Tab-separated table of C-alpha atoms in Angstrom:
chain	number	residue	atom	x	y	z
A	155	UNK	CA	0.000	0.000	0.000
A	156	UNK	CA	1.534	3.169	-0.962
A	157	UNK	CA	1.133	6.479	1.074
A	158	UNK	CA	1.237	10.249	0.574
A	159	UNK	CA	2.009	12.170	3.851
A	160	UNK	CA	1.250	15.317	3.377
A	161	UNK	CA	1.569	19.341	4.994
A	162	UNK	CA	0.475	22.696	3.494
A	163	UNK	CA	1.121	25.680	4.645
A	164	UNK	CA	-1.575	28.601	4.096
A	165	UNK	CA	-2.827	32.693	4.038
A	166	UNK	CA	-5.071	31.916	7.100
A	167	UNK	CA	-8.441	32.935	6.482
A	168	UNK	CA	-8.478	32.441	3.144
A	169	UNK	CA	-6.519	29.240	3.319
A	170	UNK	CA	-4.513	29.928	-0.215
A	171	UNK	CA	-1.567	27.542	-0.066
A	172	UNK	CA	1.703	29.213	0.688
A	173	UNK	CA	4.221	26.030	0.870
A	174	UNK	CA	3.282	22.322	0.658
A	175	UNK	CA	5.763	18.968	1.104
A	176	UNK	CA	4.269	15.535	0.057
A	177	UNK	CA	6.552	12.790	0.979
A	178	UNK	CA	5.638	9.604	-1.054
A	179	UNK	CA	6.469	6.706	1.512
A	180	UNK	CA	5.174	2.479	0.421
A	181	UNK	CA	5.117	1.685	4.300
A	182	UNK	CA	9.224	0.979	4.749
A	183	UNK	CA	10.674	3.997	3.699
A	184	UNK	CA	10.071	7.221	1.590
A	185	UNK	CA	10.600	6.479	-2.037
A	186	UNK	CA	9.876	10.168	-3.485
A	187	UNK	CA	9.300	13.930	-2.059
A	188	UNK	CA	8.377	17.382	-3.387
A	189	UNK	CA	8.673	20.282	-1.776
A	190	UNK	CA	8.017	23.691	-2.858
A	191	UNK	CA	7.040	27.491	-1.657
A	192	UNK	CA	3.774	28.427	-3.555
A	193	UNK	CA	2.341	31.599	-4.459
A	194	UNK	CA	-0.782	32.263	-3.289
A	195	UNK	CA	-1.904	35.190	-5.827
A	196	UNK	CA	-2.591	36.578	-2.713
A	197	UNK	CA	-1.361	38.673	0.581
A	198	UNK	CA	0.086	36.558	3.248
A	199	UNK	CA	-1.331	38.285	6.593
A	200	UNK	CA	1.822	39.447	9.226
A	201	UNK	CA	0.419	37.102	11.878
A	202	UNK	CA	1.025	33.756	9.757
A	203	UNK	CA	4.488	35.401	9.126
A	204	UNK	CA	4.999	35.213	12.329
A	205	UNK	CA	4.303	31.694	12.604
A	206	UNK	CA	5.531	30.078	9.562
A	207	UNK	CA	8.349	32.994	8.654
A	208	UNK	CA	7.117	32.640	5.211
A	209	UNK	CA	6.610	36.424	3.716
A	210	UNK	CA	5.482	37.816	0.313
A	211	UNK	CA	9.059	38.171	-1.127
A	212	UNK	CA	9.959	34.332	-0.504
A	213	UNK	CA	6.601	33.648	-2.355
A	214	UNK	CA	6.954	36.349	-5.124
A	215	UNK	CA	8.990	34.315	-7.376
A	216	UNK	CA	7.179	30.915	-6.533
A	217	UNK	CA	4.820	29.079	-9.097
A	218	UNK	CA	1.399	28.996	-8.306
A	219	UNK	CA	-0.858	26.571	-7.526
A	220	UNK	CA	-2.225	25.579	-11.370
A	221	UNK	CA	2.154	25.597	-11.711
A	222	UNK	CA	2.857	22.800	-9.549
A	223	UNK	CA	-0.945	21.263	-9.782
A	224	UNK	CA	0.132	18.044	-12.506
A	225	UNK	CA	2.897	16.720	-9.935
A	226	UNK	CA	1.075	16.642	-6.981
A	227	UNK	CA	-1.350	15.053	-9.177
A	228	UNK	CA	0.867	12.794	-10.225
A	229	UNK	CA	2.884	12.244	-7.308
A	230	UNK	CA	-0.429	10.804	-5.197
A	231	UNK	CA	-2.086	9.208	-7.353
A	232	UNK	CA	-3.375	5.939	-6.049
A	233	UNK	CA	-1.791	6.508	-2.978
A	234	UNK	CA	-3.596	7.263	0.329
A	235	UNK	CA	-3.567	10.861	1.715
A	236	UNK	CA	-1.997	11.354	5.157
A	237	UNK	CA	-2.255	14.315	7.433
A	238	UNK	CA	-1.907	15.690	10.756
A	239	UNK	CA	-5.853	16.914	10.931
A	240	UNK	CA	-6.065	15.254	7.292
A	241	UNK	CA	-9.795	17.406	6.521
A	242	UNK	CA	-7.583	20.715	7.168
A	243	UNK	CA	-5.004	19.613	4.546
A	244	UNK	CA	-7.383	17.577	2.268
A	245	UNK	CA	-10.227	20.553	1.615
A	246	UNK	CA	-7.213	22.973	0.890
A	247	UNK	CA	-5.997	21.457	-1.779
A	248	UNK	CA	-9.239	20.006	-3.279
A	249	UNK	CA	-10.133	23.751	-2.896
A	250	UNK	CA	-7.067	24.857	-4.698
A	251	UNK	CA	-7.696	21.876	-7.463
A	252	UNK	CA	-11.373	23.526	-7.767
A	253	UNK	CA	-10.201	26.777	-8.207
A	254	UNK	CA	-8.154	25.571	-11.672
A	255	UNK	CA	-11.674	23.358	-12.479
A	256	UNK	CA	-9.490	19.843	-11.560
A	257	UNK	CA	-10.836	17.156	-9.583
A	258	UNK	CA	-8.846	15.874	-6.702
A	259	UNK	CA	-10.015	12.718	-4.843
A	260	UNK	CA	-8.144	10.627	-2.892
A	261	UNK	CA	-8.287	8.006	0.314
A	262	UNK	CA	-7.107	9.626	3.493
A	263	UNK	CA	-6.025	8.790	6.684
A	264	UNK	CA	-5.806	10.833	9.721
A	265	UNK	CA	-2.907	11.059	12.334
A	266	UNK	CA	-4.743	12.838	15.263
A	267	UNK	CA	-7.320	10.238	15.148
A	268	UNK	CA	-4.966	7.092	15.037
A	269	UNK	CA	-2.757	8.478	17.255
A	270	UNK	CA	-6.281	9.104	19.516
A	271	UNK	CA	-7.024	5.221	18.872
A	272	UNK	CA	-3.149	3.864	18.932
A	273	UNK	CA	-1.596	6.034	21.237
A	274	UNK	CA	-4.168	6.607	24.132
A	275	UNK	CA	-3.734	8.700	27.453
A	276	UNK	CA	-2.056	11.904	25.739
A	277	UNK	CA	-3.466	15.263	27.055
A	278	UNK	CA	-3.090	16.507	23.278
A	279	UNK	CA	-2.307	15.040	20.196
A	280	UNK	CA	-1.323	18.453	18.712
A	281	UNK	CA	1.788	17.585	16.366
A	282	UNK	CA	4.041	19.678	18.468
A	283	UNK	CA	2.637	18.318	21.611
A	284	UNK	CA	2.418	14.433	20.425
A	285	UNK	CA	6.273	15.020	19.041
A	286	UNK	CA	7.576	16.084	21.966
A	287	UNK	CA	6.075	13.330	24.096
A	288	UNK	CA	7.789	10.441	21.560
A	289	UNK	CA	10.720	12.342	21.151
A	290	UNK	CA	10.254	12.938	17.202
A	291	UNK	CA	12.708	15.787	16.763
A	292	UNK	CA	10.830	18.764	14.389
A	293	UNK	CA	13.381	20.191	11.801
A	294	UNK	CA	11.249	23.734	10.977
A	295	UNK	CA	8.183	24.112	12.682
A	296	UNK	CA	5.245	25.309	11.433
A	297	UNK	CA	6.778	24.978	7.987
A	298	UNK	CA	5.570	22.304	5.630
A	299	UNK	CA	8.606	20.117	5.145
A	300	UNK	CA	9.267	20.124	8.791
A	301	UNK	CA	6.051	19.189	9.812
A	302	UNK	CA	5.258	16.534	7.044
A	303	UNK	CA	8.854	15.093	8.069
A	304	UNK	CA	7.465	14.452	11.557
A	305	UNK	CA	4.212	12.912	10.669
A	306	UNK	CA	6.351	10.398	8.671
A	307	UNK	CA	8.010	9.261	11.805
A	308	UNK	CA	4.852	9.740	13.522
A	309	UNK	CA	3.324	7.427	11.229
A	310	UNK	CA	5.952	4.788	11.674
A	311	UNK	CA	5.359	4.680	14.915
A	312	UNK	CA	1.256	4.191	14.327
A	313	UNK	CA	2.096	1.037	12.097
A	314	UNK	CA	4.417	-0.315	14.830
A	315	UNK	CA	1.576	0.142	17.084
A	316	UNK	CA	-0.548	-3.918	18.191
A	317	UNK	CA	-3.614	-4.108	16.117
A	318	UNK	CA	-2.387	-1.125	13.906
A	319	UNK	CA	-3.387	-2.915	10.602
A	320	UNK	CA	-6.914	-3.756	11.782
A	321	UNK	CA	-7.456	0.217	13.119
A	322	UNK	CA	-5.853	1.189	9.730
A	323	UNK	CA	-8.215	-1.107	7.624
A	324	UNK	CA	-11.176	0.086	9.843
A	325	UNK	CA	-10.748	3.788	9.510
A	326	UNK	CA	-10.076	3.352	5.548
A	327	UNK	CA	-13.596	1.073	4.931
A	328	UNK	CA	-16.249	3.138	2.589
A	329	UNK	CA	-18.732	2.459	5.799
A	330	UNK	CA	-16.265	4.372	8.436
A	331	UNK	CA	-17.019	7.708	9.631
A	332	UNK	CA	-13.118	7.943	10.652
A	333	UNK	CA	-12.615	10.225	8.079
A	334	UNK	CA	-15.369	12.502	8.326
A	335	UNK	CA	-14.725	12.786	12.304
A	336	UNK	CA	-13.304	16.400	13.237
A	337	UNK	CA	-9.775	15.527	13.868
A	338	UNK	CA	-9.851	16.586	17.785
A	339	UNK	CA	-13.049	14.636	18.385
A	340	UNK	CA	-13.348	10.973	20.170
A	341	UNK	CA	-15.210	8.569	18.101
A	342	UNK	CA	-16.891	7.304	20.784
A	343	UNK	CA	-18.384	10.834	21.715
A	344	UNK	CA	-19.992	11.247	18.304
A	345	UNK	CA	-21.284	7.457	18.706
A	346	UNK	CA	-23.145	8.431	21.764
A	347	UNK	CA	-25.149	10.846	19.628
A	348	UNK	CA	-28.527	9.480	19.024
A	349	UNK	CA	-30.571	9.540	16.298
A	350	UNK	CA	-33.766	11.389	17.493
A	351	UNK	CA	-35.081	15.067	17.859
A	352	UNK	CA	-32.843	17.739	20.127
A	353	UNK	CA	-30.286	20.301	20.579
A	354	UNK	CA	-26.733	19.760	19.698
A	355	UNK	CA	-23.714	21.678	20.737
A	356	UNK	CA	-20.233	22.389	19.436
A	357	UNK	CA	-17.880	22.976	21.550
A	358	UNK	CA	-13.519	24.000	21.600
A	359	UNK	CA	-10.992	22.094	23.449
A	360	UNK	CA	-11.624	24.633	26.121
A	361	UNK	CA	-15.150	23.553	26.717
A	362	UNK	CA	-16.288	26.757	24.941
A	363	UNK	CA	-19.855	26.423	22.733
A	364	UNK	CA	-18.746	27.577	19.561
A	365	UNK	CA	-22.010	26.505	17.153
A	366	UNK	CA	-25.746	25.212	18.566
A	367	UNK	CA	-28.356	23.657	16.272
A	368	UNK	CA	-31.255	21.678	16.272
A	369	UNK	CA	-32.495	18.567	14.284
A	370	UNK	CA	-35.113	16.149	13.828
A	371	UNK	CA	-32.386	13.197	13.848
A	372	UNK	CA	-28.983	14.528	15.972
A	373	UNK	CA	-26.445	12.202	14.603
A	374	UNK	CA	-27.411	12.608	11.031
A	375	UNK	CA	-27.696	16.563	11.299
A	376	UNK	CA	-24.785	16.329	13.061
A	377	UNK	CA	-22.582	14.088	10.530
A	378	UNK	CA	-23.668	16.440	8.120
A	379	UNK	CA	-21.775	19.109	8.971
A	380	UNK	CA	-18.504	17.153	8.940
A	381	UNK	CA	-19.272	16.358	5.023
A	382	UNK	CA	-20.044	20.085	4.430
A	383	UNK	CA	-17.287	22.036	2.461
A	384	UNK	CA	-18.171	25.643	3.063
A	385	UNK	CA	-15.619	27.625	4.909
A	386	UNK	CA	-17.607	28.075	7.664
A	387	UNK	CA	-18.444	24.324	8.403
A	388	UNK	CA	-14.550	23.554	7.615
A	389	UNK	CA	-13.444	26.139	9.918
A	390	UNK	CA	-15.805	25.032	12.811
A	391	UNK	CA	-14.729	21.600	12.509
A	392	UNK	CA	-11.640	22.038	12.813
A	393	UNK	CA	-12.436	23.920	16.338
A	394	UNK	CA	-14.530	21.261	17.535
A	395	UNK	CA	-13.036	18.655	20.423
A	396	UNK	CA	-16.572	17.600	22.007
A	397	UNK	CA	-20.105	17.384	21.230
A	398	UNK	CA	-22.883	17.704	23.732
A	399	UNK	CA	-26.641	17.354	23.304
A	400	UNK	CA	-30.411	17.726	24.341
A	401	UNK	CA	-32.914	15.705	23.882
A	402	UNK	CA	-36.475	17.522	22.712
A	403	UNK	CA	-38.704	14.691	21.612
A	404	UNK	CA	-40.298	16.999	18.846
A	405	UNK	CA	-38.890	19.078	16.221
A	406	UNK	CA	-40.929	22.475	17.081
A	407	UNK	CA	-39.512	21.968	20.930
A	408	UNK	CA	-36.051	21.748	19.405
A	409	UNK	CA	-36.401	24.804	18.022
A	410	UNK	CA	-37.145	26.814	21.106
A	411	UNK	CA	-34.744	25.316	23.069
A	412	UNK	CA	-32.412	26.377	20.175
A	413	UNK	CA	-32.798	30.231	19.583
A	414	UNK	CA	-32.941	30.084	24.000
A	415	UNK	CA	-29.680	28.629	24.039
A	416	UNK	CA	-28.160	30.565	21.099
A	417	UNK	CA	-29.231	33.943	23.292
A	418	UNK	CA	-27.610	32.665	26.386
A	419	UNK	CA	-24.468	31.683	24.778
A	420	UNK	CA	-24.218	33.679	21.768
A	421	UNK	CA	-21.744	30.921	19.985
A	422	UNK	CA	-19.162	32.274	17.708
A	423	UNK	CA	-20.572	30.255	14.741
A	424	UNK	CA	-23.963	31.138	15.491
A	425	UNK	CA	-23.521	34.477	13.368
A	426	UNK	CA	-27.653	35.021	11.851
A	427	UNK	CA	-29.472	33.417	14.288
A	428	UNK	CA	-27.806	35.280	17.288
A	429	UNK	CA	-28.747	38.564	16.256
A	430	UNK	CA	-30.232	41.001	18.469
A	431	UNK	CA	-32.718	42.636	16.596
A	432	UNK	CA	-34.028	45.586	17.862
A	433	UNK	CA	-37.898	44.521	18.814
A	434	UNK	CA	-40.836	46.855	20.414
A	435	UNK	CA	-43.289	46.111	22.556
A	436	UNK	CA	-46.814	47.891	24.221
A	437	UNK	CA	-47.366	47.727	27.254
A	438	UNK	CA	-49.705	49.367	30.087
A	439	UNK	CA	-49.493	51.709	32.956
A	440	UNK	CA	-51.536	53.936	35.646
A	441	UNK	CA	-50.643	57.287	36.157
A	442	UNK	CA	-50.862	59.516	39.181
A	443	UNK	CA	-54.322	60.635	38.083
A	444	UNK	CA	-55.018	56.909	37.452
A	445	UNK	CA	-55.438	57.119	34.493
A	446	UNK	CA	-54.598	53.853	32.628
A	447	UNK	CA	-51.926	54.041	29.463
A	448	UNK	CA	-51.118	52.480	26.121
A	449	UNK	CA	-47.852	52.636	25.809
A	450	UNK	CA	-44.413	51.426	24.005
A	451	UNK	CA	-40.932	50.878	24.402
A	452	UNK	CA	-38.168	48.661	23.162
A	453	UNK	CA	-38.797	44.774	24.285
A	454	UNK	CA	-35.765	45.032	26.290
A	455	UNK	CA	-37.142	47.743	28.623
A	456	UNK	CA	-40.697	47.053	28.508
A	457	UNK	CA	-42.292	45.752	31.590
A	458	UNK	CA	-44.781	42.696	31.158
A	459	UNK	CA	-45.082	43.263	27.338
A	460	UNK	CA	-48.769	42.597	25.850
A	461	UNK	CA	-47.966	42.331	22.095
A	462	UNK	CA	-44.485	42.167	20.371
A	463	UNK	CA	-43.033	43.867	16.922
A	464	UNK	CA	-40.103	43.965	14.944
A	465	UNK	CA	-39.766	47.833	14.426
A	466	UNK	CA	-41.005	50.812	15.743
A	467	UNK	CA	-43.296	51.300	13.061
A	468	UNK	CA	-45.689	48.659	13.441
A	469	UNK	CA	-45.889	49.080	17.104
A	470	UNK	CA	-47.042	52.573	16.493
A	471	UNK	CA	-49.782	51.495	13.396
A	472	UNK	CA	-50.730	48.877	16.160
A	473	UNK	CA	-51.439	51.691	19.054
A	474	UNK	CA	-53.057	53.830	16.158
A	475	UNK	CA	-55.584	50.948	15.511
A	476	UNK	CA	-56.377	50.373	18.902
A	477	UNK	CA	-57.249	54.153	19.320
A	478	UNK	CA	-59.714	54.245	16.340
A	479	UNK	CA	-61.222	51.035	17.549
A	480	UNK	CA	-61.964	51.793	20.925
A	481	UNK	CA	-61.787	55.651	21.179
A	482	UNK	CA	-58.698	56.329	22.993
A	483	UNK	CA	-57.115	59.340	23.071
A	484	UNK	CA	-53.451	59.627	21.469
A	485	UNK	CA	-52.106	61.786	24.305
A	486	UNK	CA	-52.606	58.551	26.509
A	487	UNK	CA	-51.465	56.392	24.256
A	488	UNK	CA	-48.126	58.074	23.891
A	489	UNK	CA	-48.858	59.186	19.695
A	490	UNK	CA	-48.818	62.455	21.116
A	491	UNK	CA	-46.504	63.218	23.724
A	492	UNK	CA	-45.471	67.153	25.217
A	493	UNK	CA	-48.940	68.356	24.577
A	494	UNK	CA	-51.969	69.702	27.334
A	495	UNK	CA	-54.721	68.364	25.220
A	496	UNK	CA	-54.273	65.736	22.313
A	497	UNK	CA	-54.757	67.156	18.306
A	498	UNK	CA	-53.522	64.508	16.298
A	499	UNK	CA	-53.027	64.666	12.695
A	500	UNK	CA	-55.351	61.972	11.757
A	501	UNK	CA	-57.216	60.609	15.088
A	502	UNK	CA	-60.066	62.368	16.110
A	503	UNK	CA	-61.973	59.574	18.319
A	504	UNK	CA	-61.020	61.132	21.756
A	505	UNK	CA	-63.598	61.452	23.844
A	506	UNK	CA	-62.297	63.834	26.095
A	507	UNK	CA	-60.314	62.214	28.700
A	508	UNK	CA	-57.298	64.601	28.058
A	509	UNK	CA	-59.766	67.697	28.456
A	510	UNK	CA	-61.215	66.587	31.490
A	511	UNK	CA	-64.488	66.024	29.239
A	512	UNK	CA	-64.507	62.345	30.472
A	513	UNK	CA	-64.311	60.414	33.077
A	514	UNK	CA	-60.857	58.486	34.137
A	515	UNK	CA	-63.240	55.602	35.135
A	516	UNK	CA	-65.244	55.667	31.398
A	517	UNK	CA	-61.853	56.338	29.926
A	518	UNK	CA	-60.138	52.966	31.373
A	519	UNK	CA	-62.940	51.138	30.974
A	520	UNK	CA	-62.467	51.167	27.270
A	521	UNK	CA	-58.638	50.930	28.155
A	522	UNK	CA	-59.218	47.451	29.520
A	523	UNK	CA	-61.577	46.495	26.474
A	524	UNK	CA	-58.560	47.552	24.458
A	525	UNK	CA	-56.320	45.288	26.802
A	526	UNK	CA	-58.468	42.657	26.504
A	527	UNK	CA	-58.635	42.455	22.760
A	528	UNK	CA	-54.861	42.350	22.973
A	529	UNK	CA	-55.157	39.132	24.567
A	530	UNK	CA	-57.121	37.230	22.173
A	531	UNK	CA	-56.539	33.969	23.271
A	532	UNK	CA	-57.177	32.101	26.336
A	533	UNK	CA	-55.117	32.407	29.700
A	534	UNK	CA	-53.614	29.855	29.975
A	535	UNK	CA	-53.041	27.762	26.256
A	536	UNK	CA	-50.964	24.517	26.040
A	537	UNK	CA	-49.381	23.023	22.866
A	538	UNK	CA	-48.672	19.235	23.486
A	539	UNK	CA	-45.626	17.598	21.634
A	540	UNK	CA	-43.954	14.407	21.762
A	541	UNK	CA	-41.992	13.639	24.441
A	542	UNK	CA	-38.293	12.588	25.159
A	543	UNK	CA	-39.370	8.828	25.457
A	544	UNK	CA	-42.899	6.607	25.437
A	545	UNK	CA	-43.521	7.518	28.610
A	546	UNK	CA	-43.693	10.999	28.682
A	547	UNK	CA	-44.937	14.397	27.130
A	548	UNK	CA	-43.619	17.757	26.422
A	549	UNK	CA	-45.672	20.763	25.977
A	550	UNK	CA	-45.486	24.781	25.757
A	551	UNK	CA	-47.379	27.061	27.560
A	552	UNK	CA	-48.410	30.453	26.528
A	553	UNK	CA	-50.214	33.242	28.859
A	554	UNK	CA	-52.267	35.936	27.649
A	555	UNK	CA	-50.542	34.977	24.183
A	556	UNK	CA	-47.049	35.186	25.599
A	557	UNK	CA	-44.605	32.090	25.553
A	558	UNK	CA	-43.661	31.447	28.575
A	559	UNK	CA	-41.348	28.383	28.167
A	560	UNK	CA	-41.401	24.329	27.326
A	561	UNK	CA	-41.694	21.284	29.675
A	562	UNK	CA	-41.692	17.638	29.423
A	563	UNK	CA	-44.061	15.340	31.977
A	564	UNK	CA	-44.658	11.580	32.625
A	565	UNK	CA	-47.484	10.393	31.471
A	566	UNK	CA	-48.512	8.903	34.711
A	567	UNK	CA	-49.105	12.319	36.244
A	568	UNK	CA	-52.862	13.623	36.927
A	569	UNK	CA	-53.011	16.667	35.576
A	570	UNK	CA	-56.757	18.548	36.988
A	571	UNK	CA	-56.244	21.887	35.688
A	572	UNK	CA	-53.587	23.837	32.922
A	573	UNK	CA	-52.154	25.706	35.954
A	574	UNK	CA	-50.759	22.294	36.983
A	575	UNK	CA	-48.175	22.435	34.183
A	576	UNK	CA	-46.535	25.448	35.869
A	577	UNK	CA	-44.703	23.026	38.621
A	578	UNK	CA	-43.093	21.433	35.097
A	579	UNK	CA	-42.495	24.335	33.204
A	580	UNK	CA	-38.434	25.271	32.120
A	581	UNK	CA	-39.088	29.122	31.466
A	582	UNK	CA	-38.720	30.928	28.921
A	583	UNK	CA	-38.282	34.859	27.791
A	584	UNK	CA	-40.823	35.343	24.707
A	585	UNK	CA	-39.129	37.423	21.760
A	586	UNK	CA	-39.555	38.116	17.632
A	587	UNK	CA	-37.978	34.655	16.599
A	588	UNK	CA	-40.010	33.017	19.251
A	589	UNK	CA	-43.781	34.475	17.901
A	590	UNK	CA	-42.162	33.319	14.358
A	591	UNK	CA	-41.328	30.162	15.440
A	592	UNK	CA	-45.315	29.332	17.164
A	593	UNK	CA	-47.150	31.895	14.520
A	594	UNK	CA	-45.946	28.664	11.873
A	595	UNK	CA	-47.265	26.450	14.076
A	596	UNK	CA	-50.652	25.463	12.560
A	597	UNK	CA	-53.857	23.282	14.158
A	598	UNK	CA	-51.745	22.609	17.359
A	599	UNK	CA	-53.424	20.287	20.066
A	600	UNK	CA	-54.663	22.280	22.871
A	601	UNK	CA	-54.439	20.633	26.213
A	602	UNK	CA	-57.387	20.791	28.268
A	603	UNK	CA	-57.529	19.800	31.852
């Protein structure tokens, strides 16, 4: 069997090969190398100067990438493709074999994750790291031939290994996942991810949630994203070390224990759906004369919010509506604000209160109507959902139209009345993406006691 250990060296972000080695070794010894500085068409940030010493000038002169593309071609063809965090390596160059419309397909094994299953007990398998611990000497770190170099003796030492052929045949079967795996991830975490409805989460070798999402089937949503070639999947997977997860037992429950975890965490990798958009609410209020008031703010400083919107504007068209409805005077409804007596430029249906023409008790009667109609549905309503298991339920409770969070409860328990579901409830904070979320929620079961 004949291998291809391979390093690149790259711009960063844009991950435009700047130097790549490929040492050609049939599982003895190396029988052929190339080596060579490549230039990227591109600016090499300081930073990665820093790391790899490679600058512009050394790459000025260099060929580029469509250059040198028909020997590394050549060089691993029907060989298998070895790396230290082989998907890093891999997707650069099948990126940089895209970019010249070539096709570039190859077997590949990964060193992190046999040296995960052949070498256990190492606090990191980092190439640096892993080196130092076997005494593999490193001639040029952080530059390709250096590195590649390494993972040759590294990968010596892997064959040498007890059961090494078995792991090696394992990992390389069309069936594995091996391959897909995130380099820094256990196999046996991703195993323990089942295959029903939940919240997943991403997260660095420092424990840190870096990317949350939901999914009718975990493991498959979650495999997915190791198969994904856009940047940003690449780029995350390459950050990921550990998975953790939720069960939700339903799809739509998934989804609201999503956006409330992506709020409370605000992952890196989370970039859309972590937006704070800037929401509006009315609300209501007595005064010193107590005299009731409409009145709006943003979500974030209303108290006990009675209707949400996404901009300013249709909270106000919202207030205006309610005035014309039920006679309510814009003064008191905040559409008029810094004035004795109300004169607004299209609502006349005031019956006085700000002239002292009506009574405050008349006046907040029709308030409350106004209130009322606000809260069009009943107290307490309960959407039931599939539970985590056979044995149980979930369901999400809404009051006076507001979410107020999710819960899951056994079967077995006697429910008498809606309020019962409170002593069960995980609360929640209602918001925009929440009322989009249950406004596409059609024909839901309502729970009644």
């Amino acid at each position: 069997m004949m291998y291809t250990i391979i390093d690149v060296e790259t711009t960063g972000q844009t991950n435009r090969i700047t130097e790549i080695s490929i040492f050609k070794f049939n599982g003895e010894k190396v029988v052929e190398e190339f080596t060579s500085l490549v230039n990227p068409e591109s600016v090499i940030p300081y930073y990665i100067t820093t790391l790899t010493g490679i600058d512009n000038a050394m790459v000025a002169n260099a060929p580029t990438w469509a250059e040198i593309a028909d020997q590394v071609l050549e060089i691993t063809e029907d060989t298998i493709f070895v790396a230290h965090n082989v998907n890093f390596d891999y997707n650069v160059i099948r990126n940089e074999f895209k970019a010249i419309d070539k096709d570039f397909r190859r077997k590949k094994l990964c060193t992190i994750r046999l040296s995960r299953k052949l070498l256990p007990g190492h606090k990191s398998y980092s190439l640096g790291k892993l080196c130092s611990k076997l005494n593999i000497t490193i001639e040029g770190r952080h530059r390709a031939r250096g590195d590649a170099e390494a993972t040759v003796t590294l990968f010596k030492i892997l064959q040498a290994q007890e059961d090494a052929e078995t792991v090696f045949e394992s990992f390389l079967k069309k069936t594995s996942k091996e391959g897909a795996l995130p380099s820094h991830l256990p196999t046996e975490v991703f195993n323990k991810i089942p295959n029903t409805p939940g919240v997943y989460y991403f997260k660095d070798k420092k424990g840190k949630i870096i990317y949350i999402g939901k999914a009718l089937d975990l493991k498959k949503r979650v495999l997915s994203h190791f198969y994904s070639k856009t940047q940003k999947s690449l780029d995350m997977c390459r950050e990921t070390a550990d998975i953790d997860f939720e069960l939700s037992g339903s799809e739509l429950v998934a989804l609201l224990m999503e956006d409330a975890a992506i709020k409370q965490h605000y992952p890196e990798y989370n970039q859309l759906a972590k937006r704070n958009l800037k929401t509006y609410a009315v609300f209501s209020y007595v005064d010193r004369k107590g005299i009731l008031h409409l009145a709006y703010n943003t979500l974030k400083s209303t108290p006990n919010p009675l209707k949400i919107f996404s901009n300013v504007r249709q909270c106000i068209g919202y207030i205006e509506e309610l005035c014309f409805l039920f006679n309510l005077c814009p003064k008191y409804c905040h559409l008029q604000d810094g004035t004795n007596a109300c004169n607004h430029h299209k609502i006349s249906s005031c019956n006085g209160i700000c002239r002292d023409q009506e009574t405050v008790e008349a006046y907040n009667l029709r308030v409350s109507q106004a209130i009322q109609h606000i809260k069009d549905v009943a107290e307490l309503t309960v959407l039931k959902e599939e539970g985590r298991s056979p044995e149980e339920d979930a369901f999400i409770l809404l009051k006076n139209g507001t979410y107020q969070g999710y819960g899951f409860i056994a079967k077995s328990e006697i429910i008498e009345r809606n309020e019962d579901l409170e002593n069960f409830l995980v609360p929640q904070k209602d918001n925009l993406d929440i009322q989009k979320i249950l406004r596409s929620v059609k024909k839901k079961k309502v729970v009644t006691a």
